[in-house]
């Protein structure tokens, strides 16, 4: 370890990510200083079983209509998600023969179950205090709370890790993360910009479950068989979300109203139309921001949808590539990211700014829990 005045500069951080796709949990053990040094020591994705996934989705859809009761409702369900996080961290440590004493910090994203920045609410399940106690390791969680309290959107919260990755490339690139929700990061005129831009896998995956009892549409094979429903596309393009200025953010279920319309049409047409909906947010962002770039690099589960990539290539007149071609695992970028921003949080470094979440001032964030 590097030491300055008795303080460690570089830490081993366990980053834990449970994303809006709700398809699994990703864990990365990363050696980092939270600035210009990142070394991946070990990482793994664990897929949720259908029962857990369905329970989680039902839990979210059954939430109270009254906003005042939402926090109380989800707090009661917190142990359900915390148990899953603990179980998988323990499995990861055991399977990889990791000496727990070598882990300096755990950083968890928590499972986002409700996100409404207008009402200053963003709820992530996963109790950092309990995880710290159970695993006897310092744990950082609640990484969005300070951002929301200071007028920010609370998402996307990982832009500073994307900045670290972008600086490794010689070209001007946009990182586009295709999780449940699509978000981007780019450096333009020396400013780091980031925002959610629309749905990515959430509509496509939910339709795959509904029509085909499949977690996702592998390679977009079912979507290929359909036709675009232009009436729904035009309705989608006029959604008020696309009128909002950047940066902005989304709850996973914000676009669920279109799911309710899509299930009423032919199943193949529904999937094809949902794929096109995923591309509209990217088109809108490029048009409105007039950003100069050479290439878009894709991360997240949506990058594996070959049909979606074909549509993107047709619609966007720039090279589109996947991050895996640069020896970075596109499935695990976000767990690496939470390790990195957990380190930044621990060192009180900036994790969100006006151009990444709309927060009033550059701030750090997160809550540190120490084992008792």
Coordinates of C-alpha atoms in Angstrom, one line a residue:
X1 CA 0.0 0.0 0.0
X2 CA 1.1 3.6 -0.7
X3 CA 1.2 5.7 2.5
X4 CA 1.2 9.4 3.1
X5 CA 1.3 10.7 6.7
X6 CA 0.1 7.3 7.8
X7 CA -2.9 7.4 5.5
X8 CA -3.5 4.8 2.7
X9 CA -3.9 6.3 -0.7
X10 CA -5.1 3.1 -2.5
X11 CA -7.8 0.8 -1.1
X12 CA -9.4 -2.5 -1.9
X13 CA -13.1 -1.7 -2.4
X14 CA -15.9 -4.2 -3.0
X15 CA -18.4 -2.6 -5.4
X16 CA -21.9 -4.1 -5.4
X17 CA -24.4 -3.2 -8.0
X18 CA -28.1 -4.1 -8.3
X19 CA -29.4 -2.3 -11.4
X20 CA -32.7 -1.1 -12.8
X21 CA -32.8 -4.2 -15.1
X22 CA -33.4 -6.2 -11.9
X23 CA -31.8 -9.2 -13.5
X24 CA -29.0 -9.9 -11.1
X25 CA -26.3 -8.6 -8.7
X26 CA -22.8 -7.6 -9.9
X27 CA -19.8 -7.6 -7.5
X28 CA -16.3 -6.3 -8.3
X29 CA -13.3 -6.2 -6.0
X30 CA -11.3 -3.2 -7.1
X31 CA -8.0 -1.7 -6.0
X32 CA -8.3 2.1 -6.5
X33 CA -7.4 5.6 -5.3
X34 CA -10.8 6.9 -6.6
X35 CA -8.9 9.2 -9.1
X36 CA -6.5 7.9 -11.7
X37 CA -5.8 4.3 -10.6
X38 CA -8.1 1.3 -11.0
X39 CA -7.1 -2.4 -10.9
X40 CA -9.8 -5.1 -11.1
X41 CA -8.8 -7.9 -8.7
X42 CA -11.9 -10.1 -9.0
X43 CA -15.5 -9.8 -10.2
X44 CA -18.6 -11.8 -10.9
X45 CA -22.3 -11.5 -11.9
X46 CA -25.0 -13.5 -10.1
X47 CA -28.3 -13.9 -11.9
X48 CA -31.5 -13.5 -9.9
X49 CA -33.9 -16.4 -10.0
X50 CA -37.3 -15.7 -11.6
X51 CA -39.0 -15.9 -8.2
X52 CA -36.8 -13.2 -6.6
X53 CA -37.1 -11.1 -9.8
X54 CA -40.9 -11.4 -10.0
X55 CA -41.3 -10.7 -6.2
X56 CA -39.1 -7.5 -6.6
X57 CA -41.1 -6.3 -9.6
X58 CA -44.4 -7.0 -7.9
X59 CA -43.2 -5.2 -4.8
X60 CA -42.5 -2.1 -6.9
X61 CA -45.7 -2.2 -8.9
X62 CA -47.8 -2.7 -5.7
X63 CA -46.4 0.4 -3.9
X64 CA -48.9 2.9 -2.4
X65 CA -50.2 5.7 -4.7
X66 CA -49.8 8.1 -1.8
X67 CA -46.2 9.4 -1.9
X68 CA -46.1 10.0 1.9
X69 CA -46.6 6.3 2.5
X70 CA -44.0 5.1 -0.1
X71 CA -40.9 5.4 2.2
X72 CA -42.6 3.5 5.0
X73 CA -43.8 0.8 2.6
X74 CA -40.4 0.1 1.2
X75 CA -38.5 0.3 4.6
X76 CA -40.6 -2.7 5.6
X77 CA -39.2 -4.6 2.6
X78 CA -35.6 -3.6 3.2
X79 CA -34.4 -6.8 4.8
X80 CA -35.6 -8.9 1.8
X81 CA -33.1 -7.1 -0.5
X82 CA -30.4 -6.8 2.2
X83 CA -30.5 -10.6 2.8
X84 CA -29.9 -11.1 -0.9
X85 CA -27.0 -8.6 -1.0
X86 CA -25.3 -10.2 2.1
X87 CA -25.7 -13.7 0.8
X88 CA -24.1 -12.9 -2.5
X89 CA -21.2 -10.9 -1.0
X90 CA -20.4 -13.9 1.3
X91 CA -20.6 -16.3 -1.7
X92 CA -18.3 -14.0 -3.7
X93 CA -15.7 -13.8 -0.9
X94 CA -15.8 -17.6 -0.3
X95 CA -15.7 -18.7 -4.0
X96 CA -12.8 -16.4 -4.7
X97 CA -10.9 -17.3 -1.5
X98 CA -10.6 -13.6 -0.6
X99 CA -9.1 -12.8 2.8
X100 CA -11.7 -10.5 4.3
X101 CA -8.9 -8.5 6.0
X102 CA -7.8 -7.4 2.6
X103 CA -11.1 -5.6 1.9
X104 CA -11.0 -2.0 3.1
X105 CA -14.5 -1.0 2.2
X106 CA -17.8 -2.2 0.7
X107 CA -19.7 0.2 -1.5
X108 CA -23.3 -0.7 -2.4
X109 CA -25.6 0.9 -4.9
X110 CA -28.7 -0.5 -3.3
X111 CA -31.7 -1.7 -5.3
X112 CA -33.5 1.4 -6.7
X113 CA -37.2 0.7 -6.1
X114 CA -38.6 4.3 -6.4
X115 CA -37.1 7.4 -8.0
X116 CA -38.8 10.7 -8.1
X117 CA -36.4 13.7 -7.9
X118 CA -39.2 16.2 -8.3
X119 CA -40.4 15.1 -4.8
X120 CA -36.8 14.7 -3.6
X121 CA -37.3 11.0 -3.1
X122 CA -34.9 8.2 -4.4
X123 CA -35.2 4.9 -2.5
X124 CA -32.6 2.2 -2.7
X125 CA -33.1 -1.0 -0.7
X126 CA -30.0 -2.5 1.0
X127 CA -29.2 -1.6 4.6
X128 CA -25.5 -0.4 4.7
X129 CA -25.5 -0.4 8.5
X130 CA -26.7 -4.0 8.7
X131 CA -24.2 -5.2 6.0
X132 CA -21.3 -3.5 7.9
X133 CA -22.3 -5.3 11.1
X134 CA -22.9 -8.6 9.4
X135 CA -19.7 -8.7 7.4
X136 CA -17.6 -6.7 9.9
X137 CA -16.4 -4.4 7.2
X138 CA -16.8 -0.6 6.6
X139 CA -19.7 0.0 4.2
X140 CA -20.8 3.0 2.2
X141 CA -24.4 3.3 1.0
X142 CA -27.0 6.0 0.4
X143 CA -24.8 7.5 -2.3
X144 CA -27.7 9.6 -3.9
X145 CA -29.1 11.2 -0.7
X146 CA -26.8 14.3 -0.6
X147 CA -27.3 14.9 -4.3
X148 CA -31.1 14.9 -3.9
X149 CA -31.0 17.0 -0.8
X150 CA -28.9 19.6 -2.8
X151 CA -31.4 19.9 -5.7
X152 CA -29.9 17.2 -7.9
X153 CA -31.6 14.3 -9.7
X154 CA -29.7 11.7 -7.7
X155 CA -28.9 9.9 -10.9
X156 CA -27.0 8.9 -12.9
X157 CA -24.5 8.7 -10.0
X158 CA -21.5 7.0 -11.7
X159 CA -20.4 9.7 -14.1
X160 CA -17.0 10.2 -12.4
X161 CA -16.0 6.5 -13.1
X162 CA -17.1 7.0 -16.7
X163 CA -14.9 10.1 -16.8
X164 CA -11.9 7.9 -15.7
X165 CA -12.7 5.4 -18.5
X166 CA -13.2 8.1 -21.2
X167 CA -9.8 9.6 -20.4
X168 CA -8.2 6.3 -21.3
X169 CA -9.5 6.6 -24.9
X170 CA -7.7 8.7 -27.5
X171 CA -10.9 9.5 -29.4
X172 CA -13.8 11.6 -28.3
X173 CA -16.3 9.1 -27.0
X174 CA -19.7 8.9 -25.5
X175 CA -20.2 6.1 -23.0
X176 CA -23.8 4.8 -23.3
X177 CA -25.0 2.5 -20.5
X178 CA -27.9 0.3 -21.6
X179 CA -29.3 -1.0 -18.3
X180 CA -33.0 -0.9 -17.4
X181 CA -32.7 2.8 -18.2
X182 CA -30.3 4.3 -20.7
X183 CA -27.8 6.9 -19.5
X184 CA -24.7 8.5 -21.0
X185 CA -21.5 10.2 -20.0
X186 CA -19.3 12.4 -22.2
X187 CA -16.6 15.0 -21.8
X188 CA -17.4 18.1 -23.9
X189 CA -15.5 21.4 -23.8
X190 CA -13.7 20.0 -20.8
X191 CA -17.0 19.5 -18.9
X192 CA -18.2 16.1 -17.7
X193 CA -21.9 15.7 -18.8
X194 CA -24.2 12.9 -17.9
X195 CA -27.9 12.1 -17.9
X196 CA -30.6 9.5 -18.2
X197 CA -32.1 9.6 -21.7
X198 CA -34.9 7.1 -21.8
X199 CA -35.7 3.4 -21.4
X200 CA -33.2 0.7 -22.4
X201 CA -34.0 -2.9 -21.4
X202 CA -36.9 -2.2 -19.0
X203 CA -39.6 -2.2 -21.7
X204 CA -38.0 -4.9 -23.9
X205 CA -37.4 -7.3 -20.9
X206 CA -40.8 -6.8 -19.4
X207 CA -42.4 -7.5 -22.8
X208 CA -40.2 -10.7 -23.2
X209 CA -41.5 -11.9 -19.8
X210 CA -45.1 -11.1 -20.6
X211 CA -45.3 -12.5 -24.1
X212 CA -42.6 -15.3 -24.1
X213 CA -41.9 -16.1 -20.4
X214 CA -38.3 -15.2 -21.2
X215 CA -36.1 -12.8 -19.1
X216 CA -34.9 -11.1 -22.2
X217 CA -35.2 -11.3 -26.0
X218 CA -31.8 -12.9 -26.9
X219 CA -30.1 -11.0 -29.7
X220 CA -33.5 -9.3 -30.4
X221 CA -34.6 -12.4 -32.4
X222 CA -38.3 -11.9 -31.6
X223 CA -38.2 -8.2 -32.2
X224 CA -36.8 -8.8 -35.7
X225 CA -40.0 -10.6 -36.7
X226 CA -42.2 -7.6 -36.0
X227 CA -43.2 -4.3 -37.6
X228 CA -42.9 -0.8 -36.0
X229 CA -46.1 0.7 -34.6
X230 CA -45.6 4.3 -35.6
X231 CA -48.7 5.5 -33.7
X232 CA -47.0 4.4 -30.4
X233 CA -43.6 5.7 -31.5
X234 CA -45.1 9.2 -32.2
X235 CA -46.9 9.1 -28.8
X236 CA -43.7 8.2 -27.1
X237 CA -41.7 10.9 -28.9
X238 CA -44.1 13.5 -27.5
X239 CA -43.7 12.3 -23.9
X240 CA -43.0 15.2 -21.5
X241 CA -39.7 13.6 -20.5
X242 CA -38.2 14.5 -23.8
X243 CA -39.2 18.2 -23.3
X244 CA -37.2 18.4 -20.1
X245 CA -33.7 19.9 -20.1
X246 CA -30.5 17.9 -19.4
X247 CA -29.5 16.5 -17.0
X248 CA -32.6 14.5 -16.1
X249 CA -33.3 11.1 -14.6
X250 CA -35.9 8.4 -14.6
X251 CA -37.6 5.8 -12.5
X252 CA -37.6 2.3 -14.0
X253 CA -41.4 2.3 -14.2
X254 CA -41.8 5.8 -15.7
X255 CA -42.4 4.4 -19.1
X256 CA -44.6 1.5 -17.9
X257 CA -47.6 3.4 -19.4
X258 CA -46.2 2.4 -22.8
X259 CA -45.9 -1.2 -21.7
X260 CA -49.6 -1.2 -21.0
X261 CA -50.2 0.0 -24.6
X262 CA -47.6 -2.4 -26.2
X263 CA -49.2 -5.5 -24.7
X264 CA -52.3 -4.7 -26.7
X265 CA -50.6 -5.1 -30.0
X266 CA -49.0 -8.1 -31.8
X267 CA -46.2 -9.5 -29.6
X268 CA -43.4 -9.2 -32.3
X269 CA -44.5 -5.7 -33.2
X270 CA -44.5 -4.7 -29.5
X271 CA -40.8 -5.9 -29.1
X272 CA -39.7 -4.2 -32.3
X273 CA -41.4 -0.9 -31.3
X274 CA -39.8 -1.1 -27.8
X275 CA -36.4 -1.5 -29.4
X276 CA -37.0 1.7 -31.5
X277 CA -38.2 3.5 -28.3
X278 CA -34.8 2.7 -26.8
X279 CA -33.1 4.6 -29.7
X280 CA -35.2 7.7 -29.6
X281 CA -33.7 9.0 -26.3
X282 CA -30.2 8.7 -27.8
X283 CA -31.2 10.5 -31.0
X284 CA -32.9 13.3 -29.0
X285 CA -29.8 13.8 -26.7
X286 CA -27.4 14.0 -29.7
X287 CA -29.7 16.5 -31.5
X288 CA -30.2 18.8 -28.5
X289 CA -26.7 18.8 -27.2
X290 CA -24.7 19.2 -30.4
X291 CA -21.8 17.3 -28.9
X292 CA -18.9 16.5 -31.2
X293 CA -17.8 12.9 -30.8
X294 CA -16.1 10.1 -32.8
X295 CA -17.7 7.0 -31.3
X296 CA -20.3 5.7 -28.9
X297 CA -19.1 2.9 -26.6
X298 CA -21.9 0.7 -25.1
X299 CA -22.0 -0.9 -21.7
X300 CA -24.7 -2.7 -19.8
X301 CA -26.9 -5.7 -20.8
X302 CA -28.5 -4.0 -23.8
X303 CA -25.2 -4.0 -25.7
X304 CA -25.7 -7.8 -26.2
X305 CA -28.9 -7.2 -28.1
X306 CA -27.6 -7.5 -31.7
X307 CA -30.8 -6.3 -33.2
X308 CA -30.7 -3.1 -31.1
X309 CA -27.1 -2.5 -32.2
X310 CA -28.2 -2.8 -35.8
X311 CA -31.0 -0.2 -35.3
X312 CA -28.5 2.2 -33.5
X313 CA -26.0 1.8 -36.4
X314 CA -28.8 2.7 -38.9
X315 CA -30.0 5.7 -36.9
X316 CA -26.7 7.2 -35.7
X317 CA -24.1 8.3 -38.2
X318 CA -21.1 7.4 -36.0
X319 CA -19.2 4.3 -35.1
X320 CA -20.8 2.3 -32.3
X321 CA -18.7 -0.2 -30.4
X322 CA -19.0 -2.3 -27.2
X323 CA -16.7 -1.8 -24.2
X324 CA -15.7 -5.5 -24.1
X325 CA -13.6 -4.8 -27.3
X326 CA -11.3 -2.7 -25.0
X327 CA -10.7 -5.5 -22.5
X328 CA -13.4 -4.2 -20.1
X329 CA -16.3 -6.5 -19.1
X330 CA -19.4 -4.6 -20.1
X331 CA -21.5 -6.5 -17.6
X332 CA -19.4 -5.4 -14.6
X333 CA -18.7 -1.7 -15.4
X334 CA -21.3 -0.6 -12.9
X335 CA -20.0 -2.7 -10.0
X336 CA -16.5 -1.3 -10.7
X337 CA -18.1 2.1 -10.8
X338 CA -19.6 1.7 -7.4
X339 CA -16.3 0.6 -6.0
X340 CA -14.7 3.7 -7.5
X341 CA -17.3 6.2 -6.4
X342 CA -17.4 4.5 -2.9
X343 CA -13.7 5.3 -2.7
X344 CA -14.3 8.9 -3.8
X345 CA -17.1 9.1 -1.2
X346 CA -14.7 7.8 1.5
X347 CA -12.2 10.5 0.6
X348 CA -14.9 13.2 0.3
X349 CA -14.1 13.7 -3.4
X350 CA -16.8 15.0 -5.8
X351 CA -19.3 12.3 -7.0
X352 CA -21.9 14.6 -8.6
X353 CA -22.0 18.1 -10.2
X354 CA -24.3 20.5 -11.9
X355 CA -23.8 18.9 -15.4
X356 CA -24.1 15.2 -14.2
X357 CA -27.2 15.4 -12.0
X358 CA -28.2 19.0 -11.9
X359 CA -27.1 19.4 -8.3
X360 CA -26.6 23.1 -7.2
X361 CA -22.9 22.6 -6.4
X362 CA -20.2 20.0 -6.7
X363 CA -20.6 17.6 -3.9
X364 CA -19.5 14.2 -2.5
X365 CA -22.1 11.9 -0.9
X366 CA -22.7 8.6 0.7
X367 CA -23.0 7.4 4.3
X368 CA -20.2 5.4 5.9
X369 CA -21.2 2.7 8.4
X370 CA -18.5 1.1 10.6
X371 CA -18.8 -2.4 12.0
X372 CA -19.9 -2.4 15.6

